[in-house]
Every structure is written in structure tokens, then in C-alpha cells.
CSV table of C-alpha atoms in Angstrom, one decimal:
chain,number,residue,atom,x,y,z
R,95,UNK,CA,16.3,-4.9,-5.5
R,96,UNK,CA,16.2,-7.8,-4.5
R,97,UNK,CA,12.6,-10.7,-3.9
R,98,UNK,CA,9.1,-9.9,-2.9
R,99,UNK,CA,8.3,-10.8,0.3
R,100,UNK,CA,4.7,-11.1,1.5
R,101,UNK,CA,3.4,-9.9,4.9
R,102,UNK,CA,0.3,-9.9,7.4
R,103,UNK,CA,-0.2,-8.4,10.1
R,104,UNK,CA,-3.0,-9.7,12.7
R,105,UNK,CA,-3.5,-9.2,15.9
R,106,UNK,CA,-5.9,-8.2,19.3
R,107,UNK,CA,-8.3,-5.8,18.5
R,108,UNK,CA,-6.7,-1.7,19.5
R,109,UNK,CA,-3.4,-3.7,19.6
R,110,UNK,CA,-2.5,-0.5,16.7
R,111,UNK,CA,-1.7,-3.1,13.9
R,112,UNK,CA,-3.1,-0.5,11.5
R,113,UNK,CA,-1.5,2.7,13.1
R,114,UNK,CA,2.0,0.2,13.0
R,115,UNK,CA,1.1,0.0,9.1
R,116,UNK,CA,0.3,3.0,7.6
R,117,UNK,CA,3.9,3.8,10.1
R,118,UNK,CA,5.3,1.1,8.4
R,119,UNK,CA,4.1,3.2,4.7
R,120,UNK,CA,4.7,6.8,5.8
R,121,UNK,CA,8.1,6.1,7.8
R,122,UNK,CA,9.0,4.5,4.4
R,123,UNK,CA,8.0,7.6,2.3
R,124,UNK,CA,5.6,5.1,0.8
R,125,UNK,CA,2.6,7.4,1.0
R,126,UNK,CA,0.9,9.7,-1.8
R,127,UNK,CA,0.9,13.6,-1.1
R,128,UNK,CA,-3.1,13.0,-1.6
R,129,UNK,CA,-3.5,10.1,0.8
R,130,UNK,CA,-1.6,12.2,3.4
R,131,UNK,CA,-3.8,14.8,2.7
R,132,UNK,CA,-7.1,12.5,3.3
R,133,UNK,CA,-6.0,11.0,6.2
R,134,UNK,CA,-4.9,14.5,7.8
R,135,UNK,CA,-8.7,16.1,7.0
R,136,UNK,CA,-10.5,12.8,7.8
R,137,UNK,CA,-7.9,13.3,11.4
R,138,UNK,CA,-9.2,17.0,11.8
R,139,UNK,CA,-12.9,15.8,11.1
R,140,UNK,CA,-12.4,13.4,14.0
R,141,UNK,CA,-11.2,16.1,16.2
R,142,UNK,CA,-7.5,14.3,16.6
R,143,UNK,CA,-4.2,15.7,18.1
R,144,UNK,CA,-2.9,13.9,15.1
R,145,UNK,CA,-2.3,12.6,11.4
R,146,UNK,CA,-4.4,9.6,12.4
R,147,UNK,CA,-2.1,6.8,10.5
R,148,UNK,CA,-4.5,4.4,10.6
R,149,UNK,CA,-6.6,4.9,8.0
R,150,UNK,CA,-4.1,4.6,5.5
R,151,UNK,CA,-5.0,1.7,5.4
R,152,UNK,CA,-9.0,1.7,7.2
R,153,UNK,CA,-10.5,2.2,3.4
R,154,UNK,CA,-13.9,0.6,4.4
R,155,UNK,CA,-17.0,3.5,4.8
R,156,UNK,CA,-17.7,1.1,7.9
R,157,UNK,CA,-14.3,1.1,9.3
R,158,UNK,CA,-14.0,4.3,9.5
R,159,UNK,CA,-16.8,5.5,11.8
R,160,UNK,CA,-16.6,2.8,13.4
R,161,UNK,CA,-12.7,2.5,14.1
R,162,UNK,CA,-12.2,-1.3,13.3
R,163,UNK,CA,-10.5,-2.5,11.2
R,164,UNK,CA,-13.5,-5.5,9.1
R,165,UNK,CA,-11.3,-6.2,6.2
R,166,UNK,CA,-7.9,-7.0,5.0
R,167,UNK,CA,-6.4,-4.3,3.8
R,168,UNK,CA,-4.3,-5.0,1.2
R,169,UNK,CA,-1.0,-2.3,0.1
R,170,UNK,CA,1.9,-2.9,-2.2
R,171,UNK,CA,5.0,-0.6,-1.5
R,172,UNK,CA,8.9,-1.0,-1.7
R,173,UNK,CA,12.2,0.4,0.1
R,174,UNK,CA,15.8,0.6,-1.3
R,175,UNK,CA,16.2,-3.3,-0.5
R,176,UNK,CA,12.5,-4.7,-0.8
R,177,UNK,CA,9.1,-5.3,-2.3
R,178,UNK,CA,6.9,-6.4,-0.2
R,179,UNK,CA,2.7,-6.7,-0.6
R,180,UNK,CA,1.4,-6.3,3.2
R,181,UNK,CA,-1.4,-7.7,4.4
R,182,UNK,CA,-3.2,-5.6,7.3
R,183,UNK,CA,-5.5,-8.4,8.9
R,184,UNK,CA,-8.7,-7.7,11.5
R,185,UNK,CA,-8.3,-7.9,15.5
R,186,UNK,CA,-12.2,-9.0,16.1
R,187,UNK,CA,-13.0,-12.2,16.9
R,188,UNK,CA,-15.7,-12.4,14.8
R,189,UNK,CA,-13.7,-11.3,11.4
R,190,UNK,CA,-10.6,-14.3,12.0
R,191,UNK,CA,-11.6,-15.6,8.5
R,192,UNK,CA,-10.2,-12.3,7.1
R,193,UNK,CA,-7.0,-13.1,9.1
R,194,UNK,CA,-6.8,-16.5,7.4
R,195,UNK,CA,-6.6,-15.1,4.2
R,196,UNK,CA,-4.2,-12.8,4.7
R,197,UNK,CA,-2.1,-15.5,6.6
R,198,UNK,CA,-2.3,-17.6,4.2
R,199,UNK,CA,0.1,-16.5,1.6
R,200,UNK,CA,2.3,-14.2,3.5
R,201,UNK,CA,6.5,-15.4,3.8
R,202,UNK,CA,6.1,-13.1,7.0
R,203,UNK,CA,3.6,-12.8,10.1
R,204,UNK,CA,4.0,-9.7,12.6
R,205,UNK,CA,1.7,-10.1,15.3
R,206,UNK,CA,1.1,-7.1,17.9
R,207,UNK,CA,0.7,-7.0,21.1
R,208,UNK,CA,0.0,-3.9,23.3
R,209,UNK,CA,2.8,-4.6,26.4
R,210,UNK,CA,-0.2,-3.5,28.6
R,211,UNK,CA,-2.2,-5.9,27.9
R,212,UNK,CA,0.6,-8.8,27.2
R,213,UNK,CA,-0.6,-12.4,25.7
R,214,UNK,CA,-4.8,-12.5,24.9
R,215,UNK,CA,-7.4,-14.9,23.3
R,216,UNK,CA,-6.5,-13.6,19.5
R,217,UNK,CA,-2.5,-14.1,20.2
R,218,UNK,CA,-3.9,-17.0,21.0
R,219,UNK,CA,-5.0,-17.7,18.4
R,220,UNK,CA,-3.4,-16.2,15.7
R,221,UNK,CA,-0.5,-17.3,16.8
R,222,UNK,CA,-1.7,-20.7,16.1
R,223,UNK,CA,-2.9,-19.6,13.6
R,224,UNK,CA,-0.2,-18.6,12.0
R,225,UNK,CA,1.3,-21.9,12.6
R,226,UNK,CA,-0.8,-23.6,10.5
R,227,UNK,CA,-0.3,-22.2,7.8
R,228,UNK,CA,3.1,-22.7,8.3
R,229,UNK,CA,3.7,-19.2,7.6
R,230,UNK,CA,7.9,-19.6,7.6
R,231,UNK,CA,8.5,-17.0,10.0
R,232,UNK,CA,6.4,-15.9,12.6
R,233,UNK,CA,7.3,-11.9,14.6
R,234,UNK,CA,6.1,-10.6,17.3
R,235,UNK,CA,5.5,-6.7,18.2
R,236,UNK,CA,5.5,-5.8,21.4
R,237,UNK,CA,3.3,-2.2,20.8
R,238,UNK,CA,2.3,0.9,22.4
R,239,UNK,CA,6.2,1.1,25.0
R,240,UNK,CA,6.1,4.2,25.0
R,241,UNK,CA,3.1,4.6,27.0
R,242,UNK,CA,4.7,2.5,29.7
R,243,UNK,CA,7.5,5.1,29.7
R,244,UNK,CA,9.7,2.5,27.7
R,245,UNK,CA,10.3,0.3,30.3
R,246,UNK,CA,13.0,-3.0,29.3
R,247,UNK,CA,10.5,-4.9,32.2
R,248,UNK,CA,7.7,-4.5,30.8
R,249,UNK,CA,9.1,-5.4,27.6
R,250,UNK,CA,11.0,-8.5,28.9
R,251,UNK,CA,8.0,-9.7,31.6
R,252,UNK,CA,5.8,-10.0,27.9
R,253,UNK,CA,8.4,-11.4,25.7
R,254,UNK,CA,8.5,-13.7,27.6
R,255,UNK,CA,5.1,-14.5,27.9
R,256,UNK,CA,5.4,-14.8,23.8
R,257,UNK,CA,8.4,-17.8,24.1
R,258,UNK,CA,6.4,-19.5,26.0
R,259,UNK,CA,3.1,-19.3,23.8
R,260,UNK,CA,5.4,-20.2,20.6
R,261,UNK,CA,7.1,-23.3,22.9
R,262,UNK,CA,3.3,-24.3,23.6
R,263,UNK,CA,2.2,-25.0,20.3
R,264,UNK,CA,5.3,-26.0,18.9
R,265,UNK,CA,6.6,-22.4,16.9
R,266,UNK,CA,10.0,-23.4,16.6
R,267,UNK,CA,11.3,-19.9,15.8
R,268,UNK,CA,10.2,-16.5,16.9
R,269,UNK,CA,11.6,-12.8,16.9
R,270,UNK,CA,10.0,-10.2,19.5
R,271,UNK,CA,10.4,-6.5,18.9
R,272,UNK,CA,9.9,-3.4,21.1
R,273,UNK,CA,8.2,-0.6,18.7
R,274,UNK,CA,5.5,3.2,20.3
R,275,UNK,CA,3.9,2.3,16.5
R,276,UNK,CA,2.3,6.3,17.3
R,277,UNK,CA,5.2,7.7,17.5
R,278,UNK,CA,7.2,5.7,15.3
R,279,UNK,CA,9.7,4.1,17.1
R,280,UNK,CA,12.1,1.1,16.1
R,281,UNK,CA,9.6,0.9,13.2
R,282,UNK,CA,11.5,1.8,10.3
R,283,UNK,CA,14.5,3.1,12.4
R,284,UNK,CA,15.9,2.0,15.7
R,285,UNK,CA,14.9,4.5,18.1
R,286,UNK,CA,17.1,6.2,21.2
R,287,UNK,CA,14.5,5.9,22.8
R,288,UNK,CA,15.3,1.5,23.5
R,289,UNK,CA,18.9,1.6,24.5
R,290,UNK,CA,18.7,-1.7,26.2
R,291,UNK,CA,17.7,-3.4,22.7
R,292,UNK,CA,19.7,-4.4,20.7
R,293,UNK,CA,17.8,-5.9,17.4
R,294,UNK,CA,16.7,-4.4,14.5
R,295,UNK,CA,14.1,-2.5,13.1
R,296,UNK,CA,10.6,-4.0,12.1
R,297,UNK,CA,11.4,-2.8,8.4
R,298,UNK,CA,15.7,-3.6,8.8
R,299,UNK,CA,14.0,-7.6,9.9
R,300,UNK,CA,11.6,-6.7,7.4
R,301,UNK,CA,14.1,-6.0,4.8
R,302,UNK,CA,17.0,-8.7,5.5
R,303,UNK,CA,14.7,-12.1,5.7
R,304,UNK,CA,14.2,-14.4,3.9
R,305,UNK,CA,11.0,-14.9,1.6
R,306,UNK,CA,9.7,-18.7,1.8
R,307,UNK,CA,11.3,-21.8,0.3
R,308,UNK,CA,11.8,-21.0,-3.6
R,309,UNK,CA,8.5,-23.2,-5.0
R,310,UNK,CA,10.7,-24.3,-7.9
R,311,UNK,CA,12.4,-26.4,-5.3
R,312,UNK,CA,9.2,-28.7,-5.5
R,313,UNK,CA,8.6,-31.4,-7.1
R,314,UNK,CA,6.9,-30.6,-10.2
R,315,UNK,CA,2.9,-30.2,-9.8
R,316,UNK,CA,0.5,-29.2,-12.6
R,317,UNK,CA,-2.8,-28.7,-11.4
R,318,UNK,CA,-5.4,-28.7,-15.3
R,319,UNK,CA,-7.4,-25.4,-15.9
R,320,UNK,CA,-8.5,-25.7,-19.0
R,321,UNK,CA,-8.2,-28.3,-21.5
R,322,UNK,CA,-8.0,-26.7,-25.4
R,323,UNK,CA,-9.1,-30.1,-28.0
R,324,UNK,CA,-8.6,-30.2,-31.1
R,325,UNK,CA,-11.0,-27.5,-33.1
R,326,UNK,CA,-12.6,-28.6,-36.8
R,327,UNK,CA,-12.7,-24.7,-36.6
R,328,UNK,CA,-8.8,-24.0,-36.0
R,329,UNK,CA,-6.6,-22.7,-38.7
R,330,UNK,CA,-5.3,-25.7,-40.4
R,331,UNK,CA,-2.1,-26.0,-38.0
R,332,UNK,CA,-4.1,-26.1,-34.8
R,333,UNK,CA,-7.1,-28.7,-35.9
R,334,UNK,CA,-5.1,-30.9,-33.9
R,335,UNK,CA,-3.5,-29.4,-31.4
R,336,UNK,CA,-3.8,-31.0,-27.8
R,337,UNK,CA,-2.7,-29.6,-25.1
R,338,UNK,CA,-3.1,-28.9,-21.2
R,339,UNK,CA,-3.7,-25.1,-19.6
R,340,UNK,CA,-2.8,-23.5,-15.5
R,341,UNK,CA,0.0,-22.2,-13.8
R,342,UNK,CA,2.1,-24.4,-12.4
R,343,UNK,CA,2.1,-24.6,-9.0
R,344,UNK,CA,5.3,-25.9,-7.7
R,345,UNK,CA,8.8,-27.0,-9.5
R,346,UNK,CA,9.9,-26.4,-12.9
R,347,UNK,CA,9.3,-29.1,-15.4
R,348,UNK,CA,11.1,-29.8,-19.2
R,349,UNK,CA,10.3,-30.7,-22.4
R,350,UNK,CA,11.2,-34.8,-22.6
R,351,UNK,CA,10.2,-35.1,-18.0
R,352,UNK,CA,8.4,-38.1,-17.4
R,353,UNK,CA,4.8,-37.1,-15.8
R,354,UNK,CA,1.8,-38.5,-14.7
R,355,UNK,CA,-1.3,-37.5,-14.3
R,356,UNK,CA,-3.5,-37.7,-11.9
R,357,UNK,CA,-6.4,-38.3,-10.2
R,358,UNK,CA,-6.3,-41.6,-12.9
R,359,UNK,CA,-2.2,-42.5,-12.7
R,360,UNK,CA,-1.5,-42.2,-16.4
R,361,UNK,CA,2.4,-41.6,-17.4
R,362,UNK,CA,3.4,-40.3,-20.2
R,363,UNK,CA,6.3,-37.5,-21.2
R,364,UNK,CA,6.3,-33.6,-21.8
R,365,UNK,CA,5.9,-33.0,-25.8
R,366,UNK,CA,6.5,-29.3,-25.7
R,367,UNK,CA,5.3,-26.4,-23.7
R,368,UNK,CA,4.2,-23.5,-25.4
R,369,UNK,CA,2.5,-19.6,-24.5
R,370,UNK,CA,1.7,-17.1,-26.4
R,371,UNK,CA,5.1,-15.5,-26.7
R,372,UNK,CA,6.6,-18.7,-28.2
R,373,UNK,CA,7.1,-22.3,-27.1
R,374,UNK,CA,10.1,-22.7,-24.2
R,375,UNK,CA,11.9,-25.9,-22.7
R,376,UNK,CA,11.5,-25.4,-19.3
R,377,UNK,CA,8.7,-23.6,-17.4
R,378,UNK,CA,9.0,-22.6,-13.2
R,379,UNK,CA,6.7,-21.7,-10.7
R,380,UNK,CA,4.6,-19.6,-10.7
R,381,UNK,CA,4.4,-19.6,-14.8
R,382,UNK,CA,1.1,-20.0,-17.0
R,383,UNK,CA,1.2,-22.5,-19.3
R,384,UNK,CA,0.2,-24.9,-21.7
R,385,UNK,CA,1.3,-28.6,-22.0
R,386,UNK,CA,1.2,-30.8,-24.3
R,387,UNK,CA,2.0,-34.4,-23.8
R,388,UNK,CA,3.6,-37.5,-26.2
R,389,UNK,CA,0.4,-39.7,-25.9
R,390,UNK,CA,-3.3,-38.7,-26.4
R,391,UNK,CA,-4.0,-39.9,-22.7
R,392,UNK,CA,-7.9,-38.5,-21.5
R,393,UNK,CA,-6.9,-35.2,-19.1
R,394,UNK,CA,-10.1,-32.4,-18.5
R,395,UNK,CA,-9.6,-29.8,-15.9
R,396,UNK,CA,-9.5,-30.6,-11.8
R,397,UNK,CA,-6.5,-33.5,-13.7
R,398,UNK,CA,-3.6,-32.9,-11.9
R,399,UNK,CA,0.2,-33.4,-13.6
R,400,UNK,CA,3.1,-34.1,-11.4
R,401,UNK,CA,6.3,-35.2,-11.5
R,402,UNK,CA,6.2,-39.5,-11.2
R,403,UNK,CA,9.1,-39.7,-8.5
R,404,UNK,CA,7.4,-38.7,-5.2
R,405,UNK,CA,3.9,-38.2,-7.1
R,406,UNK,CA,1.3,-37.7,-4.2
R,407,UNK,CA,-1.1,-41.0,-3.8
R,408,UNK,CA,-4.5,-40.4,-4.8
R,409,UNK,CA,-7.5,-40.7,-2.6
R,410,UNK,CA,-11.5,-40.0,-1.6
R,411,UNK,CA,-10.5,-39.9,2.0
R,412,UNK,CA,-8.9,-36.2,3.4
R,413,UNK,CA,-7.8,-36.1,6.9
R,414,UNK,CA,-7.2,-32.5,7.5
R,415,UNK,CA,-6.8,-29.2,9.9
R,416,UNK,CA,-9.9,-26.5,8.9
R,417,UNK,CA,-10.1,-23.4,10.3
R,418,UNK,CA,-14.3,-22.9,10.2
R,419,UNK,CA,-14.9,-20.4,9.0
R,420,UNK,CA,-19.0,-20.3,8.6
R,421,UNK,CA,-21.7,-18.9,10.3
R,422,UNK,CA,-23.2,-22.7,10.6
R,423,UNK,CA,-21.3,-25.6,12.3
R,424,UNK,CA,-20.2,-28.1,10.3
R,425,UNK,CA,-21.5,-31.1,12.6
R,426,UNK,CA,-20.6,-34.8,11.2
R,427,UNK,CA,-22.8,-36.4,7.9
R,428,UNK,CA,-22.5,-32.4,6.3
R,429,UNK,CA,-22.6,-32.7,2.8
R,430,UNK,CA,-19.5,-29.9,1.7
R,431,UNK,CA,-17.3,-29.4,-1.5
R,432,UNK,CA,-13.7,-30.1,-1.4
R,433,UNK,CA,-11.8,-27.5,-3.5
R,434,UNK,CA,-8.1,-28.6,-3.7
R,435,UNK,CA,-6.4,-26.8,-6.8
R,436,UNK,CA,-8.7,-26.9,-9.9
R,437,UNK,CA,-11.0,-29.1,-9.4
R,438,UNK,CA,-14.0,-29.2,-6.9
R,439,UNK,CA,-15.4,-32.9,-5.4
R,440,UNK,CA,-18.4,-33.3,-3.3
R,441,UNK,CA,-17.5,-34.9,-0.2
R,442,UNK,CA,-19.8,-36.1,3.1
R,443,UNK,CA,-17.6,-35.2,6.6
R,444,UNK,CA,-17.0,-38.7,8.5
R,445,UNK,CA,-15.3,-37.6,12.1
R,446,UNK,CA,-14.7,-34.5,13.4
R,447,UNK,CA,-11.8,-35.7,15.9
R,448,UNK,CA,-12.0,-32.7,18.9
R,449,UNK,CA,-10.7,-29.2,18.6
R,450,UNK,CA,-8.1,-26.7,19.4
R,451,UNK,CA,-8.7,-25.3,22.8
R,452,UNK,CA,-7.1,-22.0,22.3
R,453,UNK,CA,-6.7,-21.7,26.5
R,454,UNK,CA,-4.5,-25.1,27.5
R,455,UNK,CA,-4.1,-25.0,23.3
R,456,UNK,CA,-4.4,-28.8,23.6
R,457,UNK,CA,-7.9,-30.0,21.7
R,458,UNK,CA,-10.4,-31.5,23.3
R,459,UNK,CA,-13.4,-33.6,22.1
R,460,UNK,CA,-16.5,-31.7,20.3
R,461,UNK,CA,-19.9,-32.9,18.0
R,462,UNK,CA,-19.3,-29.9,16.1
R,463,UNK,CA,-16.7,-26.7,14.9
R,464,UNK,CA,-18.1,-22.9,15.4
R,465,UNK,CA,-17.0,-19.7,13.8
R,466,UNK,CA,-13.2,-19.9,13.5
R,467,UNK,CA,-13.4,-23.1,15.1
R,468,UNK,CA,-9.6,-24.8,13.9
R,469,UNK,CA,-10.5,-28.4,14.5
R,470,UNK,CA,-9.5,-31.5,12.6
R,471,UNK,CA,-11.6,-33.7,10.6
R,472,UNK,CA,-12.0,-36.3,7.7
R,473,UNK,CA,-14.3,-36.4,5.0
R,474,UNK,CA,-15.4,-38.7,2.4
R,475,UNK,CA,-14.8,-37.4,-1.5
R,476,UNK,CA,-17.3,-39.0,-4.5
R,477,UNK,CA,-14.1,-39.2,-7.1
R,478,UNK,CA,-9.7,-38.9,-5.7
R,479,UNK,CA,-8.2,-36.6,-5.4
R,480,UNK,CA,-4.1,-36.6,-4.9
R,481,UNK,CA,-2.5,-33.9,-1.9
R,482,UNK,CA,0.9,-33.8,-1.3
R,483,UNK,CA,1.4,-32.7,2.5
R,484,UNK,CA,0.7,-28.4,3.5
R,485,UNK,CA,4.4,-29.7,5.7
R,486,UNK,CA,5.4,-29.9,2.1
R,487,UNK,CA,3.3,-27.7,-0.1
R,488,UNK,CA,1.5,-24.9,1.2
R,489,UNK,CA,0.6,-24.8,-2.8
R,490,UNK,CA,-0.6,-28.7,-3.0
R,491,UNK,CA,-1.6,-29.1,0.5
R,492,UNK,CA,-3.8,-26.7,1.0
R,493,UNK,CA,-7.9,-27.6,0.4
R,494,UNK,CA,-11.0,-25.4,1.1
R,495,UNK,CA,-14.5,-26.5,2.7
R,496,UNK,CA,-17.5,-25.1,-0.1
R,497,UNK,CA,-21.3,-24.2,0.6
R,498,UNK,CA,-22.9,-26.6,-2.1
R,499,UNK,CA,-25.6,-24.9,-1.4
R,500,UNK,CA,-24.4,-21.4,-1.4
R,501,UNK,CA,-20.8,-21.3,-3.0
R,502,UNK,CA,-19.7,-19.5,0.4
R,503,UNK,CA,-16.3,-20.3,1.9
R,504,UNK,CA,-17.4,-22.5,5.3
R,505,UNK,CA,-13.1,-24.1,6.1
R,506,UNK,CA,-10.4,-23.3,5.2
R,507,UNK,CA,-7.8,-26.4,5.4
R,508,UNK,CA,-4.8,-28.8,5.3
R,509,UNK,CA,-4.0,-31.5,5.2
R,510,UNK,CA,-2.2,-33.6,7.0
R,511,UNK,CA,-2.0,-37.2,7.4
R,512,UNK,CA,-4.1,-39.2,9.8
R,513,UNK,CA,-1.7,-41.5,11.0
R,514,UNK,CA,-0.6,-38.2,12.5
R,515,UNK,CA,-3.9,-37.5,14.4
R,516,UNK,CA,-3.6,-40.9,15.6
R,517,UNK,CA,0.0,-41.4,17.3
R,518,UNK,CA,-1.3,-37.5,18.9
R,519,UNK,CA,-4.3,-38.5,20.6
R,520,UNK,CA,-2.1,-41.7,21.8
R,521,UNK,CA,-0.8,-39.8,24.0
R,522,UNK,CA,-2.9,-38.7,26.6
R,523,UNK,CA,-0.1,-37.0,28.5
R,524,UNK,CA,0.5,-33.7,26.1
R,525,UNK,CA,-2.4,-34.4,23.0
R,526,UNK,CA,0.2,-31.8,21.2
R,527,UNK,CA,-1.3,-32.1,17.7
R,528,UNK,CA,1.8,-31.8,15.5
R,529,UNK,CA,0.9,-28.6,13.4
């Protein structure tokens, strides 16, 4: 079987996301018999003349009662050619934060558009979020094609709107597919009702798409989760043991490699790589290991062990794009916590440079960021962090803003260089951010 593909769905309310996901699971034979029986019973109780496949993903009671998707529903399924982790994201504006969550780790974003309605505000919002989050592939499923009698002209008109929006946002490449989630057209198998469409079905496309760029090809990054220091009470062979546990975020590390511990900037070499199953000569991205260094230097939770070549520059100033996820607005001077990797530091909002106007797709001045706004901010940190640019690494270029009183998540952020924003701001004719 080929590599795992992480998939997220998004779109406006009633565009048929949950139905499409249910159809994808059902037609690919990824639904258990008892699950199907439960869905059939609920569909009959609701007086429907068909099985409501959306109920396969709308798992919360409130979702079933209201007929809307509230939470992100995750499903794991496999076909003969690939394994998938699927996140079905809500369409309502007030749940855009959940779309950010579902898309943040996705290799592919499937964005649904109702062929009768065309591009709507949430279409713009979700496409902007997908592009901002650097989702490698975006596929637009133009749904409910059965309600326009599988008319090619209707599909072409909406596909043209989608391509224009993608061009305005700077999305380099986008795929469109005519589908009917209700009838299963072009979901798992090609439909004979769209002879004018010569592309693959949705599942066929997903099975052939490459996964995100291999994390092992990126520079080595290792956020320290736990410092294991010498313990007098330990067995004799472990009394002098000193190691640093965590998960390799990106890259490959080998015994003998020269590394730098950030933000302090002290250098050492890898003396050993330990796991519960024994020592290793090398470790790859996503492996959880304990590193031993050749030198006794001060390393603590939150530090970053990185390859010397191309190591990020520590800084107490952080500029980036954020999607604001809280009810209360973000204002200048607000005090927040910044969580980057395993490091959490206090910060103050020094500048709010603007927000993205989803109607014009250009940044506009603002004094605050409201719920679901996408804006750019500059923070002054109490202690330095060492992030990568998000364009280089999604794992080490992302951060969270956290409420210091409640511990609740306020925003999801992406590190972007301040100079890029300054250049964009000077380009008054277009004012398109480099995103």
C-alpha cells in the first residue's frame, strides 16, 4: 500500500460535505454493517426516503438534531491502493476555527461548492485558509450536479469562478471535479452521466496524488520535551545518564552529527540515539527518541536541537499570519502566550498590520482582529524562540496564541518574515500578501 494521505473537506453550509464523505466511505466499502444499520434507522426516523449518508460523520447529537456539522469528524479508511485519514470540517462561519484545525495537517483539501450557488463567502474563506496553511493540494468538488441535470455549462461557469478566485489568491494549481454526493457520481467511480468530463473520479484522484513533501528531506529539528538528568536512585548504569527526549519534527539525525541547541546557540555532537527498543544509529522525522550529546550543556524542555547548517535564527520578535479563533477580539497591547513546538513564552501584541478582506482578497487596515479574521501581527516575546518560516516547514513554522488566564487557544499562526509584509504593503496597487 502507498503512503498515508491526510485529507480534509470544507465548504459552505449545505454544500454536501458530510454527504460526500459518507458516500466516499460507503462506496469504498469502509462502513461497518452496524454503522450502516444505525444510519438507516435514524434516516427512517427522520422520514427520509433515502439513507442519509451524512450521518456517518455527523456524530454529535446536536449535529444530528440540527442537521449541521459542528465538530471536525475524523475517519480512517483504506482502499486497495491507499490509506486515508479524513477530517470532515464544518461549513458554518462560527466554526471556521474547526476548519483551521482540520486543514492544518492535511495533504489535500477537498473544497465543496454547490453548482447552483457558485463561489460564496465561505468558499473564499476556506480557500484562503487552505492556501495560508500551505495545504499542498486543493481539489474543488462542484457538487449537486444532478440538480442541474448534469449540465456541462453550469459546471464550466462555476469552475471558471473557482479558477479566478484561486488566481486572485495566488493558489498555484487547483483541480475541479463535477460530482453528485447524493447519487455517487464521480465520487468513487466515473459517472456515465458526465461524458463531457474526462478526468478521474474523486477517489481516483486522491489515490494518485503524492503526499506532502517528505519530512525527512527538511533540515533536522528536534523540540525537546523532557530532559532526563542523572538520578542517584537509578540503577548504576543510569546514574550518570543524561538525555533529551522528544519527537523528531523534521529531517534525519545520525550519531556523530553536529547540532546546535537553540535559543542559547551552544554546539555539540550527537553521542547516542536511544529508544525503548535499544539504541539507533539514526532517527527520522516523526520518530520519538532520546538524544545524548557529547557535551554537558544546559538543555531544557522547550529548547530546539537543530542541524548546524541552516539553523533558524532565535528572536524575541515574531511576525506572522494568524487566524483568530476566539470570541473576544485581539487588540494592540494584548498579552498572550505563544506556543511554538514544546516552548511556551509570554508575549505582547506590538502591531496589528491588517486583515484579509474576503470580498476583495486584499489586506485592509484594522485596529483589531475579530472571530475568524485572518490577519498579520507582530509580537514581542519575553524570551526568544527559533522558528522556521512557514513556507519552509509547516511543522516548525507554526505557532499558537493561548489565553494566559484560561489556557484556551486564541489563534493559529504561521511565521512569515516581516520584510515580505513591508514589501506587500508598499505595493499599493495590488496589496496582495505573499501567502
